[in-house]
């Protein structure tokens, strides 16, 4: 079995020692994960697997045959036991009689869709996992184990004008051809008839759709999946056109630095134009295969045709937007002009497609902007409402490119008819699934930069905003600390789905970046990294700060005084100014929140540099609010002595403060004990007698960033437990 990592060949991954002792369901999970691990076998969220197992009925105690099948919305690569639905086979077989008794049956009839609702009545042992639309494909095949996958190599054959003949040439009678039919009950019945007509068949090529194969042994079923895909891959390799793929090159790709230079300018501008109805997150794909395609002679023709596999255009829409631009002869302004006119035509065309194909009961038209934008010399920019969604979109179109490549080499690519595509995209069952999804949270689709995210208030802010579906870039002077926060987020929220993206753009919903906010060059580089990762910036939170620990004589050196002003005033100014440039290019409403201090109002002995810098920061907030209005709001929170998790309270500063306030302590005490003693002292100085925590600051920051404060700018909110000396006067 080949272990090549070429675009079509797949890797054999079954290890018998890893399944020894596993029960039937765990073996199904193992088989599914191994298939899902290789995106050339099936795409994220696509394909499904099943096993028919004997289980004990929880009421009667008797043995019953149960179909375990990947549940709706699941992903083979990441699925566990809980991601599989379980249905009683006797009841599923009975559904055929129920369906036949309906007055009108057939593809796309109301009766066919009604069957999906009846799957719930077949559930074994109250399993809450919703069953897949492809359940009949698995139930009505007589074999015990079934794999349905979306391999690029097989879909290339299924989407080829000569597909039926090519499939027969590769597989003979082992794997017959099943013509295109929308997923559903009728497709399951058609596959059942194919099995009866071809009792020796081990699978079927499903026109425009993919591969399905089966066996009575689970490992044999897996082996057949790999073997059938590999046979198709070898056939395509033998017919590959090499340098003449897609008609040969028309526009040469820029080098990596050149592509980055274009993208950091283009992405925020483009993001603003595709985020008319909801904010979108970008994923950039500029690997060799994509660059070859977008710069090819045939790319305009093939892009116009659209994708073929149903799983693809649910994410990629009916077709991408390909702009006719040559980076070697035209500048960025020309690219933007062409994209502007291209977007206008795309939206008009999508509306025409919707109006021409809609039915009386079709759902309302979804956002008409493209989710895939192709730029010669640059690559692909995929868009989604989250980082995961944009990575899946990029993954699917990357698969579509490989499908087109293979199909073109063996007889010509063939896309689904537009009406068929529409009927999948706007299927009532698909719309019902979308409507059941939780409503987007306020920060869904928003990219938030948190400077100082490595500790204290910044870490609390970064790790809390993601619970509201924000995409968070963690900046910190200490790169390791920034990455640690991003790692904490991924550990808590998961890595997300989708396996596309190149370089920085392959990240998840959070990324850690090192940044010295006192250096404009460092700030610019860091923000460019954010743009490459996500496409733009919506909000900025600055919690980075410096408190210079004075010597035992209470004196701060000139150098430390200047450094304090640089970190606490100049740094926030530079970061806010550079971030504002990105926000203004997007032309989307933005928000900036600085962290100042109660010390800006309340002067304290021994903190003259810090106090002066925070007073300047307060006025910086007001000046920025005036300068950046109306598109960007600028506000601040002013904490008082937040010690928990703060790098501004190293042990030596805590001890210095205890000495200054003549608080009894022993230098042998632990860091935690010293911090607690100082924290309790500070709590007694505020009106509420409360220890102030990073969470308290986050709550105020969250309000200032969110829609609840959309009419507030230029304000400094004190979160200090109530310091009477700090009241405004």
XYZ file of C-alpha atoms in Angstrom:
729
model
C 0.000 0.000 0.000
C 1.391 3.390 -1.009
C 2.453 5.818 1.681
C 3.000 8.697 -0.786
C 1.862 12.132 0.328
C 0.948 13.236 -3.192
C -2.366 15.094 -3.639
C -4.279 11.881 -4.408
C -2.494 8.911 -2.811
C -3.562 7.907 0.686
C -1.839 6.322 3.658
C -2.690 2.958 5.219
C -3.048 3.571 8.969
C -4.728 0.518 10.539
C -2.715 -1.009 13.389
C -4.209 -4.250 14.656
C -2.519 -3.942 18.042
C -4.397 -0.676 18.640
C -7.822 -2.302 18.304
C -7.107 -5.449 20.284
C -9.660 -5.779 23.074
C -11.910 -2.947 21.843
C -15.677 -3.479 21.664
C -17.569 -3.068 18.397
C -18.381 0.613 18.864
C -14.821 1.540 19.809
C -13.580 -0.330 16.739
C -15.982 1.770 14.661
C -14.580 4.917 16.276
C -11.046 3.741 15.513
C -11.881 2.980 11.881
C -13.593 6.341 11.482
C -10.702 8.288 12.995
C -8.152 6.582 10.777
C -10.195 7.417 7.686
C -10.753 10.980 8.862
C -7.084 11.562 9.664
C -6.302 11.821 5.941
C -8.063 14.722 4.225
C -7.480 12.994 0.878
C -9.900 10.300 2.070
C -12.638 12.564 3.348
C -13.047 16.225 4.213
C -13.840 17.709 7.605
C -17.413 16.924 8.598
C -17.877 14.816 5.477
C -18.442 11.131 4.973
C -19.861 8.650 7.439
C -19.196 5.151 8.700
C -21.326 2.489 10.330
C -21.382 -0.913 11.973
C -24.364 -3.187 12.588
C -23.818 -4.670 16.049
C -25.800 -6.891 18.369
C -26.754 -4.983 21.516
C -28.853 -5.758 24.589
C -32.239 -4.041 24.605
C -32.449 -2.065 27.892
C -36.127 -3.035 28.415
C -36.514 -6.630 27.247
C -32.928 -7.684 27.792
C -32.902 -9.534 24.478
C -30.252 -9.140 21.790
C -31.228 -6.724 19.011
C -29.443 -5.606 15.850
C -28.405 -1.957 16.105
C -26.968 0.312 13.429
C -24.272 2.571 14.826
C -23.711 5.394 12.308
C -21.841 8.675 12.493
C -24.288 11.280 13.704
C -25.377 14.439 11.955
C -22.762 17.185 12.026
C -20.000 14.868 13.210
C -16.466 14.638 11.877
C -14.733 11.317 11.234
C -11.321 12.627 12.299
C -12.469 13.776 15.753
C -15.519 11.618 16.498
C -15.767 9.600 19.692
C -18.424 7.188 20.944
C -20.804 10.035 21.715
C -20.755 11.153 18.070
C -22.486 8.016 16.797
C -26.232 7.536 16.577
C -27.731 4.135 17.354
C -30.891 2.886 15.644
C -32.749 -0.427 15.759
C -32.404 -2.185 12.425
C -35.857 -3.827 12.592
C -37.446 -0.378 12.849
C -35.300 1.072 10.048
C -36.335 -1.753 7.734
C -39.958 -1.104 8.661
C -39.566 2.473 7.425
C -39.440 1.165 3.853
C -43.046 -0.021 4.202
C -44.053 3.257 5.839
C -42.478 5.181 2.971
C -44.022 3.006 0.258
C -47.477 3.600 1.764
C -47.215 7.366 1.244
C -49.437 8.645 -1.608
C -46.509 10.310 -3.383
C -42.901 9.134 -3.108
C -39.700 9.818 -4.967
C -36.648 12.013 -4.959
C -37.229 15.432 -3.345
C -40.806 14.628 -2.317
C -42.276 15.605 1.008
C -42.534 11.912 1.889
C -38.777 11.482 1.483
C -38.025 14.350 3.832
C -40.559 13.051 6.366
C -38.535 9.875 6.754
C -35.718 11.846 8.390
C -38.035 12.820 11.238
C -38.936 9.175 11.756
C -35.334 8.187 12.426
C -35.883 9.511 15.947
C -38.522 6.826 16.466
C -35.931 4.135 15.713
C -33.397 5.223 18.348
C -31.858 2.525 20.495
C -31.403 3.145 24.245
C -32.441 6.830 24.114
C -29.209 7.850 22.360
C -29.484 11.667 21.957
C -27.185 11.866 18.906
C -29.179 12.899 15.818
C -28.822 10.481 12.929
C -27.200 11.397 9.613
C -29.186 12.117 6.453
C -27.183 9.231 4.966
C -28.572 6.691 7.447
C -30.457 4.742 4.699
C -27.203 4.303 2.749
C -25.847 2.314 5.675
C -29.032 0.616 6.837
C -30.056 -0.870 3.490
C -26.653 -2.313 2.533
C -26.700 -5.962 3.706
C -23.066 -5.944 4.890
C -22.303 -5.304 8.568
C -19.781 -2.495 8.040
C -20.015 0.443 5.633
C -17.641 3.335 4.807
C -18.876 6.342 2.843
C -16.044 8.751 2.060
C -15.292 11.738 -0.160
C -11.826 10.970 -1.562
C -10.465 13.523 -4.007
C -9.332 10.735 -6.336
C -12.752 9.048 -6.528
C -14.736 12.292 -6.724
C -12.496 13.298 -9.640
C -13.860 10.230 -11.421
C -17.410 10.813 -10.167
C -17.269 14.411 -11.487
C -15.721 13.497 -14.827
C -17.699 13.574 -18.070
C -16.473 10.013 -18.714
C -16.914 9.002 -15.092
C -18.982 5.845 -15.608
C -16.571 4.470 -18.220
C -13.494 5.361 -16.159
C -14.965 3.712 -13.053
C -15.625 0.531 -15.046
C -12.070 0.623 -16.404
C -10.617 0.876 -12.886
C -12.953 -1.369 -10.899
C -14.782 -3.589 -13.379
C -17.904 -5.110 -11.795
C -16.544 -4.896 -8.254
C -17.658 -1.294 -7.833
C -20.643 -0.370 -10.012
C -21.703 3.186 -10.877
C -24.608 4.777 -8.961
C -25.867 7.882 -10.818
C -26.182 11.191 -8.980
C -29.068 11.463 -6.580
C -29.507 13.868 -3.701
C -28.667 12.297 -0.301
C -31.753 10.863 1.369
C -34.121 7.931 1.566
C -34.394 7.380 -2.192
C -30.614 7.184 -2.496
C -30.596 4.481 0.195
C -33.238 2.506 -1.703
C -31.288 2.903 -4.950
C -28.137 1.553 -3.287
C -30.126 -1.390 -1.908
C -31.244 -2.230 -5.452
C -27.658 -1.945 -6.681
C -26.562 -4.461 -4.038
C -29.281 -6.876 -5.161
C -28.392 -6.445 -8.818
C -24.659 -6.874 -8.100
C -24.407 -9.359 -5.200
C -20.628 -9.627 -5.580
C -20.048 -5.868 -5.496
C -17.946 -4.471 -2.670
C -18.831 -0.826 -3.206
C -20.165 1.839 -5.559
C -18.959 5.059 -7.148
C -21.650 7.637 -6.474
C -21.882 10.086 -9.368
C -20.787 13.649 -8.378
C -20.600 12.495 -4.770
C -17.982 9.986 -3.657
C -17.306 6.399 -2.696
C -19.197 3.870 -0.612
C -17.945 0.355 0.166
C -18.740 -2.417 2.598
C -17.709 -5.727 4.173
C -18.775 -8.070 6.949
C -15.419 -7.556 8.710
C -14.542 -4.046 9.885
C -10.851 -4.219 9.033
C -11.673 -5.589 5.587
C -14.074 -2.672 5.132
C -11.243 -0.253 5.965
C -8.824 -2.137 3.720
C -11.284 -1.869 0.849
C -11.684 1.878 1.397
C -7.931 2.396 1.144
C -7.493 -0.007 -1.762
C -10.323 1.476 -3.852
C -9.084 5.021 -3.285
C -5.512 4.012 -4.074
C -6.544 2.350 -7.310
C -8.264 5.554 -8.394
C -5.231 7.601 -7.320
C -2.874 5.435 -9.382
C -5.104 5.810 -12.413
C -5.096 9.593 -12.066
C -1.319 9.611 -11.543
C -0.888 7.710 -14.788
C -2.922 10.377 -16.607
C -1.566 13.444 -14.827
C -0.696 16.311 -17.178
C 2.221 17.663 -15.197
C 3.178 21.162 -16.297
C 0.150 21.256 -18.610
C -2.291 20.782 -15.717
C -5.150 23.294 -16.011
C -3.838 24.334 -19.434
C -0.494 25.481 -18.114
C 0.572 28.645 -16.336
C -0.848 32.085 -17.156
C 0.288 34.108 -14.099
C 3.391 33.203 -12.088
C 3.109 33.265 -8.296
C 4.852 35.923 -6.242
C 7.399 34.690 -3.726
C 6.311 34.304 -0.108
C 7.432 37.789 0.949
C 5.670 39.300 -2.030
C 2.438 37.478 -1.253
C 2.563 38.596 2.385
C 3.130 42.212 1.340
C -0.011 42.132 -0.803
C -2.119 40.215 1.718
C -1.435 42.430 4.748
C -2.765 45.377 2.740
C -5.549 43.520 0.961
C -7.096 41.341 3.666
C -8.564 44.029 5.976
C -9.915 45.959 2.978
C -11.495 42.835 1.519
C -12.797 41.706 4.901
C -14.818 44.886 5.207
C -16.433 44.190 1.845
C -17.455 40.592 2.536
C -18.711 41.359 6.065
C -21.819 43.277 5.094
C -24.223 41.039 7.037
C -21.861 39.353 9.492
C -18.191 39.703 10.334
C -16.010 37.144 8.624
C -12.692 35.494 9.478
C -10.130 34.687 6.792
C -7.990 31.658 6.038
C -5.235 32.014 3.448
C -4.227 29.018 1.358
C -1.208 29.634 -0.866
C 0.396 26.229 -1.248
C 1.841 25.161 -4.581
C -1.349 23.425 -5.761
C -3.546 26.475 -5.154
C -1.044 28.880 -6.681
C -0.797 26.689 -9.768
C -4.582 26.613 -10.127
C -5.339 30.320 -9.626
C -2.573 31.271 -12.051
C -3.552 28.758 -14.724
C -5.064 29.201 -18.174
C -8.145 27.137 -17.294
C -8.859 28.648 -13.859
C -11.468 31.186 -15.097
C -13.447 28.465 -16.903
C -13.297 25.954 -14.061
C -14.006 28.486 -11.295
C -17.102 29.627 -13.169
C -18.382 26.034 -13.342
C -18.369 25.714 -9.542
C -17.826 22.675 -7.335
C -19.317 19.221 -7.667
C -19.516 17.389 -4.347
C -22.518 18.419 -2.183
C -20.307 18.791 0.876
C -18.183 21.342 -0.979
C -20.652 23.973 -2.090
C -22.497 24.044 1.211
C -19.392 25.945 2.376
C -17.918 27.345 -0.818
C -21.226 28.504 -2.362
C -22.040 27.684 -5.953
C -18.720 29.124 -7.158
C -15.770 31.259 -6.040
C -14.850 34.790 -7.090
C -11.767 34.744 -9.310
C -10.300 38.159 -10.064
C -8.362 38.767 -13.282
C -5.173 40.399 -11.984
C -1.479 40.124 -12.743
C 0.762 41.048 -9.782
C 3.721 41.458 -12.122
C 2.015 44.129 -14.232
C -0.669 45.680 -11.997
C -0.642 47.321 -8.567
C -2.735 46.858 -5.416
C -5.061 49.741 -6.296
C -5.907 47.995 -9.563
C -6.556 44.752 -7.693
C -8.945 46.552 -5.349
C -10.770 48.166 -8.263
C -11.168 44.793 -9.943
C -12.322 43.173 -6.708
C -14.874 45.927 -6.149
C -16.434 45.366 -9.555
C -16.062 41.605 -9.187
C -17.864 41.605 -5.839
C -20.679 43.667 -7.323
C -21.109 41.227 -10.196
C -20.827 38.234 -7.859
C -23.584 39.476 -5.555
C -25.842 40.250 -8.517
C -25.153 36.817 -10.019
C -25.864 35.066 -6.726
C -29.201 36.885 -6.448
C -30.054 35.792 -9.996
C -29.123 32.197 -9.117
C -31.344 32.316 -6.046
C -34.295 33.856 -7.880
C -34.006 31.435 -10.814
C -33.778 28.277 -8.688
C -35.908 29.058 -5.648
C -39.110 27.201 -4.796
C -42.195 28.562 -3.095
C -41.047 27.187 0.257
C -37.312 27.932 -0.122
C -35.606 29.568 2.880
C -34.682 33.236 2.601
C -31.549 34.033 0.650
C -28.379 33.808 2.717
C -25.561 36.397 2.542
C -24.679 36.698 -1.158
C -21.003 37.633 -0.752
C -18.422 35.037 -1.856
C -16.789 32.758 0.706
C -13.882 31.892 -1.600
C -11.813 34.574 -3.368
C -9.061 33.517 -5.788
C -6.250 35.926 -6.693
C -3.646 34.944 -9.320
C -0.124 35.041 -7.947
C -1.450 35.199 -4.367
C -3.644 32.132 -3.757
C -7.006 31.578 -2.094
C -8.704 33.591 0.643
C -11.538 31.676 2.296
C -14.068 33.335 4.589
C -16.242 32.022 7.392
C -18.139 33.224 10.445
C -15.412 31.670 12.608
C -11.825 30.551 12.126
C -12.966 26.931 12.042
C -15.561 27.686 9.385
C -13.100 29.547 7.173
C -10.560 26.729 7.495
C -13.209 24.204 6.465
C -14.175 26.412 3.517
C -10.530 26.589 2.450
C -10.163 22.842 2.894
C -13.213 22.112 0.752
C -12.154 24.326 -2.122
C -8.653 22.919 -1.972
C -10.263 19.482 -2.356
C -12.387 20.850 -5.215
C -9.210 21.959 -7.009
C -7.778 18.452 -6.745
C -11.056 17.022 -8.032
C -10.954 19.372 -11.032
C -7.323 18.511 -11.635
C -8.051 14.795 -11.776
C -11.288 15.074 -13.773
C -9.700 17.348 -16.373
C -6.905 14.831 -16.917
C -9.241 11.940 -17.764
C -11.994 13.458 -19.859
C -13.180 16.799 -18.545
C -14.621 18.168 -15.304
C -18.385 18.315 -14.837
C -20.074 20.346 -12.078
C -23.503 19.720 -10.634
C -26.368 21.445 -12.463
C -27.221 24.727 -10.759
C -30.701 23.599 -9.747
C -29.287 20.497 -8.074
C -26.739 22.655 -6.277
C -29.455 25.039 -5.125
C -31.639 22.214 -3.877
C -28.779 21.058 -1.664
C -27.742 24.539 -0.513
C -31.330 25.560 0.330
C -32.690 22.175 1.364
C -35.354 22.621 4.030
C -33.692 19.993 6.197
C -30.385 21.849 5.975
C -32.124 25.110 6.847
C -33.837 23.450 9.831
C -30.412 22.288 11.062
C -29.084 25.839 10.743
C -32.064 27.218 12.630
C -31.458 24.767 15.484
C -27.943 26.079 15.984
C -27.410 28.475 18.897
C -27.720 32.150 18.038
C -24.331 33.797 17.456
C -22.830 35.414 20.539
C -21.942 39.135 20.427
C -18.291 38.525 19.564
C -18.793 35.804 16.946
C -16.724 36.713 13.911
C -14.801 39.394 15.826
C -11.004 39.461 15.999
C -9.786 40.864 19.320
C -6.138 41.733 19.963
C -5.157 41.575 23.641
C -1.789 43.166 24.413
C -0.389 41.922 27.697
C -2.263 38.624 27.319
C 0.493 36.621 28.974
C -0.665 37.238 32.544
C -3.088 38.954 34.914
C -5.892 41.048 33.444
C -4.748 40.346 29.893
C -4.861 36.568 30.315
C -8.250 36.793 32.037
C -9.552 38.926 29.177
C -8.207 36.655 26.428
C -9.428 33.422 27.991
C -12.846 34.903 28.792
C -13.587 36.569 25.457
C -13.271 33.258 23.619
C -16.212 31.930 25.643
C -18.248 34.524 23.753
C -16.899 33.149 20.453
C -14.311 35.890 19.929
C -11.208 35.087 17.924
C -8.285 36.287 20.051
C -4.723 37.261 19.181
C -2.616 37.138 22.361
C 0.243 39.668 22.314
C 2.882 39.882 24.992
C 6.466 41.041 25.359
C 7.237 37.466 26.413
C 6.437 35.246 23.430
C 6.292 32.118 25.587
C 3.677 33.728 27.845
C 1.574 34.783 24.862
C 1.719 31.268 23.458
C 0.900 29.797 26.858
C -2.321 31.807 26.981
C -3.221 30.720 23.453
C -2.499 27.115 24.436
C -4.770 27.439 27.481
C -7.529 28.676 25.199
C -7.111 25.777 22.795
C -7.037 23.277 25.648
C -10.315 24.695 26.950
C -12.139 25.397 23.687
C -10.630 22.751 21.434
C -8.535 23.195 18.292
C -11.554 23.689 16.061
C -12.297 21.799 12.881
C -10.841 22.193 9.445
C -7.330 21.309 8.375
C -6.576 24.049 5.848
C -4.553 27.236 6.071
C -0.862 27.759 5.501
C 1.676 29.259 7.872
C 0.122 31.624 10.405
C -3.265 31.135 8.772
C -3.335 27.490 9.877
C -3.952 28.616 13.472
C -7.060 28.044 15.588
C -9.280 30.576 17.354
C -6.313 31.996 19.279
C -2.678 32.680 18.461
C 0.268 33.828 20.604
C 2.532 36.562 19.217
C 5.530 38.305 20.772
C 5.333 42.110 20.679
C 7.262 45.027 22.170
C 4.638 47.777 22.182
C 7.313 50.470 22.593
C 8.673 49.604 19.141
C 6.533 50.696 16.191
C 8.312 48.173 13.978
C 7.489 45.349 16.408
C 3.869 46.512 16.648
C 3.516 46.663 12.867
C 4.995 43.197 12.446
C 2.744 41.753 15.150
C -0.416 43.259 13.673
C 0.576 41.972 10.250
C 0.777 38.508 11.801
C -2.753 38.965 13.161
C -3.954 39.996 9.708
C -2.322 36.969 8.100
C -3.930 34.727 10.711
C -7.468 36.128 10.659
C -7.858 38.833 8.019
C -8.329 41.905 10.191
C -8.943 43.355 13.655
C -12.156 44.508 15.349
C -11.190 45.279 18.931
C -8.008 46.059 20.832
C -7.445 45.632 24.573
C -4.208 46.963 26.071
C -3.375 45.594 29.507
C 0.403 45.691 29.091
C 2.032 47.998 31.621
C 5.062 48.638 33.793
C 5.425 49.558 37.453
C 9.091 50.291 38.208
C 10.019 48.878 41.577
C 11.832 51.649 43.488
C 14.930 50.980 45.505
C 14.801 50.768 49.276
C 15.225 54.557 49.325
C 12.043 54.895 47.236
C 13.879 56.443 44.286
C 13.236 55.495 40.628
C 16.161 55.984 38.263
C 15.892 58.293 35.244
C 16.150 55.285 32.979
C 13.257 53.503 34.701
C 11.180 56.699 34.693
C 11.585 57.026 30.931
C 10.937 53.324 30.422
C 7.694 53.606 32.424
C 6.413 56.446 30.248
C 7.414 54.501 27.151
C 5.518 51.345 28.160
C 2.465 52.976 29.745
C 1.905 55.913 27.370
C 3.892 55.747 24.171
C 3.302 52.004 23.724
C -0.514 52.208 23.983
C -0.453 55.197 21.620
C 1.587 53.350 19.001
C -0.496 50.187 19.317
C -3.786 52.088 19.153
C -2.649 54.162 16.181
C -1.424 51.170 14.164
C -4.510 49.101 15.007
C -6.762 52.002 14.047
C -5.186 52.009 10.584
C -6.367 48.421 10.110
C -9.846 49.138 11.487
C -10.268 52.175 9.249
C -9.328 50.200 6.134
C -11.993 47.623 7.027
C -14.593 50.389 7.533
C -16.211 48.324 10.295
C -17.014 49.755 13.719
C -14.116 49.195 16.129
C -13.402 49.535 19.841
C -10.238 50.069 21.873
C -9.922 49.671 25.641
C -6.820 50.726 27.554
C -5.980 49.777 31.120
C -4.947 52.824 33.123
C -5.053 53.014 36.945
C -6.669 54.653 39.927
C -3.163 56.011 40.519
C -3.820 58.449 37.681
C -6.090 60.312 40.107
C -4.693 59.281 43.492
C -1.027 60.235 43.866
C 0.981 57.872 46.072
C 4.379 58.065 47.633
C 6.962 55.890 45.909
C 5.079 55.528 42.599
C 5.715 58.863 40.951
C 6.713 57.427 37.561
C 3.749 55.076 37.442
C 1.284 57.733 38.638
C 2.450 60.279 36.095
C 2.337 57.761 33.252
C -1.192 56.633 34.098
C -2.413 60.221 34.336
C -1.030 60.739 30.838
C -2.699 57.501 29.715
C -6.073 58.756 30.943
C -5.742 61.828 28.768
C -4.454 59.680 25.911
C -7.797 57.858 26.020
C -9.688 61.121 25.615
C -7.417 62.329 22.820
C -7.691 59.031 20.939
C -11.488 59.057 21.331
C -11.632 62.499 19.692
C -9.155 61.561 16.973
C -10.648 58.191 15.991
C -14.358 59.027 16.168
C -16.827 58.206 14.784
C -15.702 54.783 13.560
C -13.669 53.678 16.580
C -14.617 54.020 20.239
C -11.826 54.413 22.805
C -12.333 53.885 26.530
C -10.408 52.645 29.549
C -10.722 50.768 32.795
C -8.826 52.043 35.831
C -8.025 49.250 38.299
C -6.581 49.672 41.753
C -3.862 47.259 42.848
C -4.872 44.078 41.045
C -2.222 41.734 42.377
C -3.593 38.327 41.358
C -1.685 36.949 38.379
C 0.044 40.269 37.651
C 3.644 40.408 36.477
C 3.723 43.985 37.790
C 3.771 42.552 41.301
C 6.932 40.457 41.444
C 8.031 39.360 44.898
C 10.391 42.324 45.317
C 7.615 44.837 44.631
C 5.251 43.090 47.032
C 7.920 43.215 49.743
C 8.650 46.873 48.946
C 4.956 47.684 49.296
C 4.648 45.795 52.574
C 7.583 47.779 53.914
C 6.178 51.084 52.647
C 2.862 50.497 54.389
C 4.551 49.055 57.493
C 2.668 45.789 57.207
C 4.087 42.969 59.269
C 5.582 40.107 57.241
C 8.399 37.590 57.221
C 10.659 37.298 54.195
C 10.498 33.517 54.506
C 6.788 33.639 53.624
C 5.715 32.194 50.244
C 4.840 34.423 47.302
C 1.154 33.531 47.696
C 1.120 34.427 51.384
C 2.831 37.771 50.756
C 0.407 38.619 47.929
C -2.575 37.694 50.114
C -1.340 39.897 52.958
C -0.874 42.879 50.648
C -4.201 42.237 48.907
C -6.097 42.238 52.188
C -4.435 45.522 53.119
C -5.521 47.128 49.842
C -9.051 45.780 50.275
C -9.414 47.616 53.578
C -8.674 50.904 51.831
C -11.666 50.822 49.463
C -15.269 51.507 50.347
C -16.475 48.025 49.473
C -13.675 46.284 51.429
C -13.161 44.093 48.385
C -10.097 42.472 46.886
C -9.999 43.546 43.225
C -9.392 40.681 40.783
C -8.589 40.354 37.073
C -12.129 39.053 36.573
C -13.544 42.339 37.878
C -11.531 44.203 35.264
C -12.578 41.822 32.500
C -16.252 42.429 33.185
C -15.746 46.157 32.652
C -13.574 45.587 29.577
C -16.196 43.250 28.112
C -18.885 45.915 28.556
C -16.756 48.607 26.934
C -15.982 46.367 23.955
C -19.505 45.124 23.439
C -22.674 46.474 21.842
C -24.040 47.463 25.251
C -21.652 50.449 25.298
C -22.029 51.403 21.640
C -22.779 55.010 22.646
C -19.809 55.362 25.003
C -16.382 56.746 24.124
C -13.666 58.759 25.832
C -14.518 57.378 29.275
C -12.366 55.948 32.078
C -14.263 53.541 34.303
C -12.783 52.928 37.745
C -12.954 49.338 38.943
C -11.291 49.828 42.323
C -13.796 48.881 45.002
C -14.518 52.561 45.565
C -11.587 54.835 46.385
C -13.006 58.103 47.684
C -9.748 59.888 46.874
C -10.201 58.813 43.284
C -13.670 60.240 42.790
C -13.863 62.708 39.923
C -13.443 66.338 40.913
